[in-house]
PDB file of C-alpha atoms in Angstrom:
ATOM      1  CA  MET A   1       6.662  15.782   9.507  1.00 45.00           C
ATOM      2  CA  SER A   2       8.666  14.058  12.397  1.00 46.00           C
ATOM      3  CA  ARG A   3       7.514  11.547  14.690  1.00 50.00           C
ATOM      4  CA  GLU A   4       8.605  13.883  17.337  1.00 50.00           C
ATOM      5  CA  SER A   5       6.337  16.673  15.580  1.00 58.00           C
ATOM      6  CA  GLU A   6       3.553  14.408  15.607  1.00 62.00           C
ATOM      7  CA  GLN A   7       3.251  13.920  19.339  1.00 69.00           C
ATOM      8  CA  GLN A   8       1.292  17.067  19.325  1.00 81.00           C
ATOM      9  CA  TYR A   9      -1.814  14.728  17.785  1.00 85.00           C
ATOM     10  CA  VAL A  10      -0.978  11.263  19.569  1.00 87.00           C
ATOM     11  CA  ASP A  11       0.259  10.076  22.958  1.00 83.00           C
ATOM     12  CA  LEU A  12       2.849   8.105  22.122  1.00 84.00           C
ATOM     13  CA  LYS A  13       2.971   5.939  25.367  1.00 85.00           C
ATOM     14  CA  VAL A  14      -0.759   5.266  24.686  1.00 85.00           C
ATOM     15  CA  TRP A  15       0.234   4.608  20.700  1.00 88.00           C
ATOM     16  CA  ASP A  16       2.643   2.252  21.917  1.00 87.00           C
ATOM     17  CA  LEU A  17       0.246   0.370  23.847  1.00 86.00           C
ATOM     18  CA  PHE A  18      -2.214   0.534  20.677  1.00 86.00           C
ATOM     19  CA  ARG A  19       0.352  -0.810  18.259  1.00 84.00           C
ATOM     20  CA  ASN A  20       1.315  -3.958  20.219  1.00 83.00           C
ATOM     21  CA  ARG A  21      -1.733  -5.657  18.316  1.00 77.00           C
ATOM     22  CA  PHE A  22      -0.149  -5.196  14.890  1.00 76.00           C
ATOM     23  CA  LYS A  23       1.496  -8.198  13.608  1.00 68.00           C
ATOM     24  CA  SER A  24       3.319  -6.427  10.706  1.00 71.00           C
ATOM     25  CA  PRO A  25       5.035  -2.994  10.215  1.00 76.00           C
ATOM     26  CA  THR A  26       2.909  -2.609   6.992  1.00 74.00           C
ATOM     27  CA  THR A  27      -0.296  -2.117   9.450  1.00 79.00           C
ATOM     28  CA  GLU A  28       1.205   0.088  11.716  1.00 83.00           C
ATOM     29  CA  ALA A  29       2.499   2.459   9.400  1.00 84.00           C
ATOM     30  CA  SER A  30      -1.125   2.664   7.383  1.00 83.00           C
ATOM     31  CA  TYR A  31      -2.887   3.118  10.880  1.00 87.00           C
ATOM     32  CA  TRP A  32      -0.205   5.706  11.601  1.00 90.00           C
ATOM     33  CA  SER A  33      -0.731   7.671   8.820  1.00 88.00           C
ATOM     34  CA  ASP A  34      -4.320   7.791   8.412  1.00 90.00           C
ATOM     35  CA  ILE A  35      -4.542   9.142  12.005  1.00 92.00           C
ATOM     36  CA  MET A  36      -1.803  11.787  10.941  1.00 91.00           C
ATOM     37  CA  GLU A  37      -4.221  12.425   8.089  1.00 91.00           C
ATOM     38  CA  PHE A  38      -7.254  13.177  10.078  1.00 93.00           C
ATOM     39  CA  CYS A  39      -5.168  14.966  12.876  1.00 92.00           C
ATOM     40  CA  ARG A  40      -3.675  17.217  10.537  1.00 91.00           C
ATOM     41  CA  MET A  41      -7.070  18.349   9.171  1.00 92.00           C
ATOM     42  CA  THR A  42      -8.547  18.813  12.542  1.00 92.00           C
ATOM     43  CA  GLY A  43      -5.325  20.388  13.945  1.00 91.00           C
ATOM     44  CA  LYS A  44      -5.889  19.346  17.307  1.00 89.00           C
ATOM     45  CA  PRO A  45      -5.224  15.851  19.265  1.00 89.00           C
ATOM     46  CA  PHE A  46      -7.000  13.021  18.035  1.00 89.00           C
ATOM     47  CA  ALA A  47      -8.192  12.681  21.875  1.00 86.00           C
ATOM     48  CA  GLU A  48     -10.254  16.103  21.312  1.00 86.00           C
ATOM     49  CA  THR A  49     -12.158  14.364  18.232  1.00 86.00           C
ATOM     50  CA  THR A  50     -15.709  15.991  17.984  1.00 87.00           C
ATOM     51  CA  ARG A  51     -18.882  15.208  15.869  1.00 89.00           C
ATOM     52  CA  ALA A  52     -18.504  17.840  13.831  1.00 91.00           C
ATOM     53  CA  ASP A  53     -14.570  17.217  13.280  1.00 92.00           C
ATOM     54  CA  VAL A  54     -15.506  13.435  11.822  1.00 92.00           C
ATOM     55  CA  LYS A  55     -18.582  14.771   9.665  1.00 93.00           C
ATOM     56  CA  LYS A  56     -15.985  16.988   7.585  1.00 94.00           C
ATOM     57  CA  TYR A  57     -13.497  14.369   7.926  1.00 94.00           C
ATOM     58  CA  TYR A  58     -15.963  12.110   5.992  1.00 93.00           C
ATOM     59  CA  ASP A  59     -17.137  14.378   3.823  1.00 94.00           C
ATOM     60  CA  ARG A  60     -13.432  14.999   2.699  1.00 92.00           C
ATOM     61  CA  ILE A  61     -13.039  11.788   1.665  1.00 90.00           C
ATOM     62  CA  THR A  62     -16.144  11.166   0.066  1.00 90.00           C
ATOM     63  CA  ASP A  63     -15.458  13.922  -1.886  1.00 90.00           C
ATOM     64  CA  ARG A  64     -12.379  12.479  -2.964  1.00 85.00           C
ATOM     65  CA  MET A  65     -13.579   8.972  -3.406  1.00 82.00           C
ATOM     66  CA  ARG A  66     -16.281  10.340  -5.815  1.00 85.00           C
ATOM     67  CA  ASN A  67     -13.300  12.346  -7.738  1.00 79.00           C
ATOM     68  CA  GLY A  68     -12.042   8.564  -8.301  1.00 74.00           C
ATOM     69  CA  ARG A  69      -8.754   9.582  -6.128  1.00 77.00           C
ATOM     70  CA  ILE A  70      -9.416   6.711  -3.533  1.00 78.00           C
ATOM     71  CA  SER A  71     -11.672   3.689  -3.550  1.00 74.00           C
ATOM     72  CA  PRO A  72     -14.662   3.296  -1.586  1.00 80.00           C
ATOM     73  CA  ILE A  73     -12.726   0.193  -0.038  1.00 78.00           C
ATOM     74  CA  THR A  74     -10.103   2.663   0.886  1.00 82.00           C
ATOM     75  CA  ARG A  75     -12.344   4.980   2.441  1.00 86.00           C
ATOM     76  CA  THR A  76     -13.774   2.371   4.567  1.00 86.00           C
ATOM     77  CA  LYS A  77     -10.256   1.184   5.479  1.00 85.00           C
ATOM     78  CA  LYS A  78      -9.458   4.540   6.707  1.00 89.00           C
ATOM     79  CA  PHE A  79     -12.752   4.738   8.702  1.00 90.00           C
ATOM     80  CA  ARG A  80     -11.926   1.378  10.376  1.00 88.00           C
ATOM     81  CA  GLU A  81      -8.477   2.328  11.512  1.00 89.00           C
ATOM     82  CA  LEU A  82      -9.556   5.628  13.082  1.00 91.00           C
ATOM     83  CA  HIS A  83     -12.818   3.942  14.616  1.00 89.00           C
ATOM     84  CA  SER A  84     -10.426   1.167  15.956  1.00 88.00           C
ATOM     85  CA  PHE A  85      -8.186   3.794  17.696  1.00 88.00           C
ATOM     86  CA  ALA A  86     -10.738   5.556  19.206  1.00 87.00           C
ATOM     87  CA  SER A  87     -12.506   2.510  20.661  1.00 84.00           C
ATOM     88  CA  PHE A  88      -9.112   1.830  22.024  1.00 84.00           C
ATOM     89  CA  LEU A  89      -8.387   5.516  23.629  1.00 82.00           C
ATOM     90  CA  MET A  90     -12.007   5.076  25.338  1.00 79.00           C
ATOM     91  CA  GLU A  91     -10.898   1.877  26.828  1.00 76.00           C
ATOM     92  CA  GLN A  92      -8.191   3.263  28.143  1.00 70.00           C
ATOM     93  CA  GLY A  93     -10.548   6.283  29.165  1.00 63.00           C
ATOM     94  CA  ASP A  94      -8.425   8.933  27.474  1.00 51.00           C
ATOM     95  CA  TYR A  95     -11.069   9.592  24.671  1.00 52.00           C
ATOM     96  CA  MET A  96     -14.519  11.460  25.115  1.00 50.00           C
ATOM     97  CA  PRO A  97     -15.309  10.713  28.469  1.00 49.00           C
ATOM     98  CA  GLY A  98     -19.150   9.732  29.124  1.00 47.00           C
ATOM     99  CA  SER A  99     -19.584   9.009  25.354  1.00 51.00           C
ATOM    100  CA  GLU A 100     -20.968   5.392  24.675  1.00 50.00           C
ATOM    101  CA  PHE A 101     -19.066   5.218  21.237  1.00 56.00           C
ATOM    102  CA  ASP A 102     -16.949   6.755  18.947  1.00 73.00           C
ATOM    103  CA  HIS A 103     -18.060   9.450  16.334  1.00 86.00           C
ATOM    104  CA  PHE A 104     -16.518   7.027  13.265  1.00 88.00           C
ATOM    105  CA  TYR A 105     -18.734   3.907  14.098  1.00 85.00           C
ATOM    106  CA  PRO A 106     -22.099   5.704  12.937  1.00 86.00           C
ATOM    107  CA  TYR A 107     -20.437   6.326   9.234  1.00 87.00           C
ATOM    108  CA  LEU A 108     -18.537   3.034   9.332  1.00 82.00           C
ATOM    109  CA  LYS A 109     -21.468   0.658   9.645  1.00 76.00           C
ATOM    110  CA  ASN A 110     -23.136   2.042   6.408  1.00 76.00           C
ATOM    111  CA  MET A 111     -20.039   2.190   4.498  1.00 78.00           C
ATOM    112  CA  LYS A 112     -18.979  -0.670   1.591  1.00 62.00           C
ATOM    113  CA  LYS A 113     -17.564  -3.939   3.291  1.00 58.00           C
ATOM    114  CA  GLU A 114     -14.411  -4.988   2.424  1.00 48.00           C
ATOM    115  CA  THR A 115     -14.033  -7.342  -0.294  1.00 47.00           C
ATOM    116  CA  VAL A 116     -12.797 -11.097   0.866  1.00 44.00           C
ATOM    117  CA  ARG A 117     -11.328 -11.474  -2.842  1.00 48.00           C
ATOM    118  CA  ALA A 118      -8.410  -8.999  -3.124  1.00 56.00           C
ATOM    119  CA  GLY A 119      -8.260  -6.466  -6.299  1.00 74.00           C
ATOM    120  CA  SER A 120      -5.905  -7.247  -9.100  1.00 80.00           C
ATOM    121  CA  VAL A 121      -4.986  -5.756 -12.708  1.00 86.00           C
ATOM    122  CA  PRO A 122      -5.873  -8.058 -15.713  1.00 85.00           C
ATOM    123  CA  VAL A 123      -2.899  -9.219 -17.679  1.00 82.00           C
ATOM    124  CA  GLU A 124      -3.993  -7.132 -20.935  1.00 84.00           C
ATOM    125  CA  ASP A 125      -4.115  -3.817 -18.771  1.00 88.00           C
ATOM    126  CA  MET A 126      -1.010  -4.638 -16.919  1.00 89.00           C
ATOM    127  CA  ASP A 127       0.716  -5.034 -20.289  1.00 89.00           C
ATOM    128  CA  ALA A 128      -0.811  -1.477 -21.599  1.00 91.00           C
ATOM    129  CA  LEU A 129       0.425   0.217 -18.245  1.00 93.00           C
ATOM    130  CA  LEU A 130       3.821  -0.935 -18.414  1.00 92.00           C
ATOM    131  CA  SER A 131       3.917   0.188 -22.037  1.00 92.00           C
ATOM    132  CA  ALA A 132       2.149   3.743 -21.023  1.00 93.00           C
ATOM    133  CA  ALA A 133       5.222   3.920 -18.517  1.00 94.00           C
ATOM    134  CA  SER A 134       8.224   2.528 -20.434  1.00 92.00           C
ATOM    135  CA  ASP A 135       9.564   5.997 -21.239  1.00 94.00           C
ATOM    136  CA  ASP A 136       9.745   6.747 -17.400  1.00 95.00           C
ATOM    137  CA  LEU A 137      12.513   4.227 -16.110  1.00 95.00           C
ATOM    138  CA  MET A 138      11.647   5.074 -12.467  1.00 96.00           C
ATOM    139  CA  ALA A 139       8.086   4.442 -12.962  1.00 96.00           C
ATOM    140  CA  TYR A 140       8.751   1.312 -14.923  1.00 96.00           C
ATOM    141  CA  THR A 141      10.924  -0.024 -12.130  1.00 96.00           C
ATOM    142  CA  ILE A 142       8.260   0.208  -9.441  1.00 96.00           C
ATOM    143  CA  LEU A 143       5.580  -1.341 -11.213  1.00 95.00           C
ATOM    144  CA  THR A 144       8.112  -3.907 -11.993  1.00 94.00           C
ATOM    145  CA  LEU A 145       9.024  -4.582  -8.059  1.00 94.00           C
ATOM    146  CA  MET A 146       5.208  -4.225  -7.829  1.00 92.00           C
ATOM    147  CA  TYR A 147       4.356  -6.723  -9.835  1.00 91.00           C
ATOM    148  CA  ARG A 148       7.026  -9.315 -10.193  1.00 90.00           C
ATOM    149  CA  ALA A 149       8.104  -9.434  -6.877  1.00 89.00           C
ATOM    150  CA  GLY A 150       5.155  -8.528  -4.808  1.00 89.00           C
ATOM    151  CA  LEU A 151       6.866  -5.084  -2.676  1.00 89.00           C
ATOM    152  CA  THR A 152       4.385  -2.600  -1.194  1.00 89.00           C
ATOM    153  CA  SER A 153       4.644   1.078  -2.316  1.00 89.00           C
ATOM    154  CA  THR A 154       6.211   1.550   1.363  1.00 88.00           C
ATOM    155  CA  GLU A 155       8.453  -1.233   1.031  1.00 90.00           C
ATOM    156  CA  ILE A 156       9.773   0.120  -2.468  1.00 92.00           C
ATOM    157  CA  ILE A 157       9.869   4.010  -1.054  1.00 90.00           C
ATOM    158  CA  GLU A 158      11.996   2.549   1.905  1.00 90.00           C
ATOM    159  CA  LEU A 159      14.529   1.158  -0.283  1.00 92.00           C
ATOM    160  CA  GLU A 160      17.969   3.289   0.018  1.00 91.00           C
ATOM    161  CA  SER A 161      20.435   1.851  -2.713  1.00 89.00           C
ATOM    162  CA  GLU A 162      22.405  -1.131  -3.975  1.00 90.00           C
ATOM    163  CA  ASP A 163      23.043  -2.160  -0.232  1.00 92.00           C
ATOM    164  CA  ASP A 164      19.529  -3.272  -0.023  1.00 92.00           C
ATOM    165  CA  PHE A 165      19.890  -5.974  -2.489  1.00 92.00           C
ATOM    166  CA  ALA A 166      22.180  -9.196  -2.785  1.00 90.00           C
ATOM    167  CA  GLY A 167      22.467 -10.091  -6.430  1.00 86.00           C
ATOM    168  CA  TYR A 168      23.384 -13.527  -7.645  1.00 83.00           C
ATOM    169  CA  GLU A 169      23.058 -15.181 -11.482  1.00 75.00           C
ATOM    170  CA  ARG A 170      19.215 -15.504 -11.587  1.00 80.00           C
ATOM    171  CA  GLY A 171      17.881 -12.605  -9.583  1.00 84.00           C
ATOM    172  CA  ALA A 172      18.293 -10.980  -6.212  1.00 89.00           C
ATOM    173  CA  LEU A 173      17.284 -10.924  -2.747  1.00 90.00           C
ATOM    174  CA  ALA A 174      16.008  -7.435  -1.469  1.00 89.00           C
ATOM    175  CA  MET A 175      16.195  -6.712   2.426  1.00 91.00           C
ATOM    176  CA  LEU A 176      13.600  -4.939   3.600  1.00 88.00           C
ATOM    177  CA  LYS A 177      12.885  -3.235   7.118  1.00 83.00           C
ATOM    178  CA  SER A 178       9.403  -4.550   7.281  1.00 78.00           C
ATOM    179  CA  ARG A 179      10.237  -8.482   6.637  1.00 82.00           C
ATOM    180  CA  GLN A 180      12.463 -10.644   8.887  1.00 80.00           C
ATOM    181  CA  ASP A 181      13.377 -12.577   5.489  1.00 83.00           C
ATOM    182  CA  PRO A 182      14.649 -11.346   2.450  1.00 87.00           C
ATOM    183  CA  CYS A 183      12.148 -10.813  -0.680  1.00 88.00           C
ATOM    184  CA  TYR A 184      13.081 -12.251  -3.833  1.00 89.00           C
ATOM    185  CA  ILE A 185      13.304 -10.724  -7.053  1.00 91.00           C
ATOM    186  CA  PRO A 186      13.224 -12.437 -10.391  1.00 89.00           C
ATOM    187  CA  GLU A 187      15.759 -12.224 -12.842  1.00 91.00           C
ATOM    188  CA  ASP A 188      13.478  -9.808 -15.459  1.00 90.00           C
ATOM    189  CA  ALA A 189      13.102  -7.536 -12.513  1.00 91.00           C
ATOM    190  CA  TRP A 190      16.324  -7.598 -11.223  1.00 94.00           C
ATOM    191  CA  LYS A 191      17.821  -6.571 -14.740  1.00 93.00           C
ATOM    192  CA  ILE A 192      15.389  -3.810 -14.679  1.00 94.00           C
ATOM    193  CA  LEU A 193      16.300  -2.685 -11.489  1.00 94.00           C
ATOM    194  CA  LYS A 194      20.143  -2.920 -12.467  1.00 94.00           C
ATOM    195  CA  LYS A 195      19.607  -0.505 -15.209  1.00 95.00           C
ATOM    196  CA  TYR A 196      17.489   1.970 -13.524  1.00 95.00           C
ATOM    197  CA  MET A 197      19.922   2.080 -10.649  1.00 93.00           C
ATOM    198  CA  ALA A 198      23.075   2.333 -12.935  1.00 92.00           C
ATOM    199  CA  CYS A 199      21.808   5.556 -14.320  1.00 90.00           C
ATOM    200  CA  ARG A 200      19.973   7.009 -11.128  1.00 88.00           C
ATOM    201  CA  ASP A 201      21.698  10.918 -10.219  1.00 84.00           C
ATOM    202  CA  VAL A 202      20.792  10.730  -6.282  1.00 80.00           C
ATOM    203  CA  HIS A 203      22.083   8.568  -3.997  1.00 79.00           C
ATOM    204  CA  GLY A 204      21.214   8.274  -0.158  1.00 82.00           C
ATOM    205  CA  THR A 205      17.543   6.788  -1.424  1.00 89.00           C
ATOM    206  CA  LEU A 206      16.910   4.639  -4.150  1.00 94.00           C
ATOM    207  CA  PHE A 207      13.640   6.321  -5.801  1.00 94.00           C
ATOM    208  CA  TYR A 208      13.193  10.003  -5.538  1.00 94.00           C
ATOM    209  CA  ASN A 209      11.160  13.173  -6.731  1.00 92.00           C
ATOM    210  CA  ARG A 210      11.956  16.049  -8.765  1.00 90.00           C
ATOM    211  CA  SER A 211      13.763  17.657  -5.749  1.00 91.00           C
ATOM    212  CA  GLY A 212      15.705  14.778  -5.473  1.00 91.00           C
ATOM    213  CA  ARG A 213      14.099  13.834  -1.735  1.00 91.00           C
ATOM    214  CA  PRO A 214      12.424  10.396  -0.848  1.00 91.00           C
ATOM    215  CA  LEU A 215       9.244   9.313  -2.294  1.00 91.00           C
ATOM    216  CA  ASN A 216       6.002   8.813  -0.346  1.00 90.00           C
ATOM    217  CA  THR A 217       2.958   6.865  -1.157  1.00 87.00           C
ATOM    218  CA  MET A 218       1.048   9.703  -2.298  1.00 89.00           C
ATOM    219  CA  TYR A 219       3.749  10.015  -4.974  1.00 92.00           C
ATOM    220  CA  VAL A 220       3.289   6.567  -5.961  1.00 92.00           C
ATOM    221  CA  SER A 221      -0.835   7.017  -5.990  1.00 91.00           C
ATOM    222  CA  ARG A 222      -0.467   9.830  -8.418  1.00 93.00           C
ATOM    223  CA  MET A 223       2.025   7.758 -10.421  1.00 95.00           C
ATOM    224  CA  MET A 224      -0.096   5.320 -10.815  1.00 94.00           C
ATOM    225  CA  LYS A 225      -3.399   7.467 -11.764  1.00 93.00           C
ATOM    226  CA  LYS A 226      -1.317   8.962 -14.591  1.00 94.00           C
ATOM    227  CA  TYR A 227       0.035   6.339 -16.280  1.00 95.00           C
ATOM    228  CA  CYS A 228      -3.175   4.203 -15.792  1.00 93.00           C
ATOM    229  CA  SER A 229      -4.509   7.778 -17.582  1.00 93.00           C
ATOM    230  CA  ALA A 230      -1.973   7.567 -20.131  1.00 94.00           C
ATOM    231  CA  ALA A 231      -2.683   3.680 -20.947  1.00 91.00           C
ATOM    232  CA  GLY A 232      -6.428   4.391 -21.244  1.00 92.00           C
ATOM    233  CA  ILE A 233      -7.663   1.625 -18.582  1.00 90.00           C
ATOM    234  CA  ARG A 234      -9.409   2.399 -15.283  1.00 88.00           C
ATOM    235  CA  ASN A 235      -7.602   3.736 -12.126  1.00 89.00           C
ATOM    236  CA  TYR A 236      -5.591   0.688 -10.642  1.00 90.00           C
ATOM    237  CA  SER A 237      -4.183   1.259  -7.530  1.00 90.00           C
ATOM    238  CA  ALA A 238      -0.823   0.334  -6.641  1.00 90.00           C
ATOM    239  CA  GLN A 239      -2.320  -2.540  -4.168  1.00 88.00           C
ATOM    240  CA  ASP A 240      -3.720  -3.845  -7.237  1.00 90.00           C
ATOM    241  CA  VAL A 241      -0.875  -4.366  -8.839  1.00 91.00           C
ATOM    242  CA  ARG A 242       1.200  -5.722  -6.169  1.00 89.00           C
ATOM    243  CA  ASN A 243      -1.954  -8.089  -5.606  1.00 86.00           C
ATOM    244  CA  SER A 244      -1.437  -9.734  -8.836  1.00 86.00           C
ATOM    245  CA  CYS A 245       2.426 -11.053  -8.382  1.00 85.00           C
ATOM    246  CA  ALA A 246       0.205 -13.140  -5.959  1.00 81.00           C
ATOM    247  CA  PHE A 247      -2.316 -14.312  -8.532  1.00 78.00           C
ATOM    248  CA  ASN A 248       0.299 -14.965 -10.733  1.00 79.00           C
ATOM    249  CA  LEU A 249       2.523 -17.092  -8.684  1.00 77.00           C
ATOM    250  CA  PHE A 250      -1.097 -19.050  -7.501  1.00 69.00           C
ATOM    251  CA  ALA A 251      -1.954 -19.200 -11.679  1.00 69.00           C
ATOM    252  CA  TYR A 252       1.788 -20.979 -12.162  1.00 67.00           C
ATOM    253  CA  GLY A 253       1.255 -23.590  -9.475  1.00 67.00           C
ATOM    254  CA  ALA A 254       2.721 -22.145  -6.597  1.00 69.00           C
ATOM    255  CA  ASP A 255       1.183 -23.156  -2.897  1.00 71.00           C
ATOM    256  CA  ASP A 256      -0.032 -20.959  -0.023  1.00 71.00           C
ATOM    257  CA  ALA A 257       3.617 -21.268   1.494  1.00 75.00           C
ATOM    258  CA  GLN A 258       5.338 -20.228  -1.395  1.00 74.00           C
ATOM    259  CA  THR A 259       3.022 -17.532  -2.260  1.00 72.00           C
ATOM    260  CA  ALA A 260       2.840 -16.040   1.268  1.00 69.00           C
ATOM    261  CA  GLU A 261       6.766 -16.325   1.705  1.00 73.00           C
ATOM    262  CA  GLN A 262       6.844 -14.326  -1.368  1.00 78.00           C
ATOM    263  CA  MET A 263       4.358 -11.685  -0.403  1.00 75.00           C
ATOM    264  CA  GLY A 264       5.551 -11.356   2.937  1.00 74.00           C
ATOM    265  CA  ARG A 265       2.300 -12.338   4.578  1.00 66.00           C
ATOM    266  CA  THR A 266       0.911 -15.392   6.495  1.00 67.00           C
ATOM    267  CA  VAL A 267      -0.364 -18.357   5.076  1.00 62.00           C
ATOM    268  CA  GLN A 268      -4.170 -17.376   6.674  1.00 58.00           C
ATOM    269  CA  GLN A 269      -3.909 -14.201   4.800  1.00 62.00           C
ATOM    270  CA  ILE A 270      -2.571 -15.383   0.969  1.00 59.00           C
ATOM    271  CA  ARG A 271      -5.742 -17.444   0.566  1.00 60.00           C
ATOM    272  CA  ARG A 272      -7.946 -14.469  -0.724  1.00 59.00           C
ATOM    273  CA  TYR A 273      -5.311 -14.126  -3.603  1.00 59.00           C
ATOM    274  CA  ARG A 274      -7.266 -17.188  -5.065  1.00 62.00           C
ATOM    275  CA  GLY A 275      -8.984 -16.191  -7.727  1.00 55.00           C
ATOM    276  CA  ALA A 276     -10.018 -19.204 -10.561  1.00 48.00           C
ATOM    277  CA  SER A 277     -11.846 -16.058 -13.192  1.00 47.00           C
ATOM    278  CA  TYR A 278      -7.882 -14.525 -12.936  1.00 48.00           C
ATOM    279  CA  ARG A 279      -6.586 -17.906 -13.839  1.00 50.00           C
ATOM    280  CA  GLY A 280      -8.680 -18.409 -16.351  1.00 52.00           C
ATOM    281  CA  ASN A 281      -8.208 -15.076 -18.076  1.00 54.00           C
ATOM    282  CA  LEU A 282      -4.097 -15.609 -17.939  1.00 49.00           C
ATOM    283  CA  ARG A 283      -4.517 -18.291 -20.055  1.00 49.00           C
ATOM    284  CA  LYS A 284      -6.844 -16.971 -22.464  1.00 48.00           C
ATOM    285  CA  LYS A 285      -3.829 -13.836 -22.816  1.00 49.00           C
ATOM    286  CA  ALA A 286      -0.908 -15.832 -22.709  1.00 48.00           C
ATOM    287  CA  ALA A 287      -2.090 -16.989 -26.141  1.00 46.00           C
ATOM    288  CA  ASP A 288      -2.167 -13.377 -27.638  1.00 46.00           C
ATOM    289  CA  LEU A 289       1.564 -12.957 -26.261  1.00 40.00           C
ATOM    290  CA  VAL A 290       0.321 -10.736 -23.105  1.00 44.00           C
ATOM    291  CA  LYS A 291       3.690 -10.635 -21.402  1.00 50.00           C
ATOM    292  CA  ILE A 292       4.054 -12.088 -17.843  1.00 54.00           C
ATOM    293  CA  ARG A 293       8.097 -11.784 -17.716  1.00 62.00           C
ATOM    294  CA  ILE A 294       8.565  -7.724 -18.193  1.00 70.00           C
ATOM    295  CA  GLU A 295      10.949  -6.999 -20.756  1.00 72.00           C
ATOM    296  CA  GLU A 296      13.343  -3.942 -20.303  1.00 75.00           C
ATOM    297  CA  PRO A 297      11.753  -0.544 -21.589  1.00 74.00           C
TER     298      PRO A 297
END
């Protein structure tokens, strides 16, 4: 669905005011995606949301959570973002005139709070996940970019061609739309990416589905579920894999500034990726020869 066709759901002038508070295009994209998901379910503008609409949405995503398709934290995130936008519209006088609060807040206040510590994938589970995806070069490459370079699924699916990279002897730099500075791609990840680019059939987008169309985040989510199941491990998210990149950097001695630069985050945000337990497990599993450097499949 194009941004123009989505104007039926959200007044773009009001949205432009709201999105000015975001420091990251990734954050803006997350809010927009969740707002559009809600509006497509109701089939009407966000400003016309009723109590019944929110109850229906709550029931729907709670079913998805119970079926393991999303985590409790993801459900909380969605409601937090919808509550934030609803509150903003009320401040503008464009949302539920006369209401003292939006209809999302009563659900949000009873939901699981976001954990301060970021989630990650234990090294032995990451090894099993990569092994399970070794026959699917595109999936293997996507996992590699998340795990070794710290790219988000959104950043990965926005890559278009070889022109988005500048290769050199010991790796490459990725030019990402959502970041001001290039992102370093380690040498092992760059070799895998070059192997994938050399054999892909579709051009105009780097990663694509069976129809040759660009991927979306739902595809990556389904991919994660498929290969986690094949690996016999619990259902990790793409964000968990990406978080592991930061945990690995800290475990091997990178400082806050270096890790923040690699992950495209601020120094303040990056501190939630420090984890003594992860570092201890990494050292223990290193003795069992679990891969940190990723080999070609």
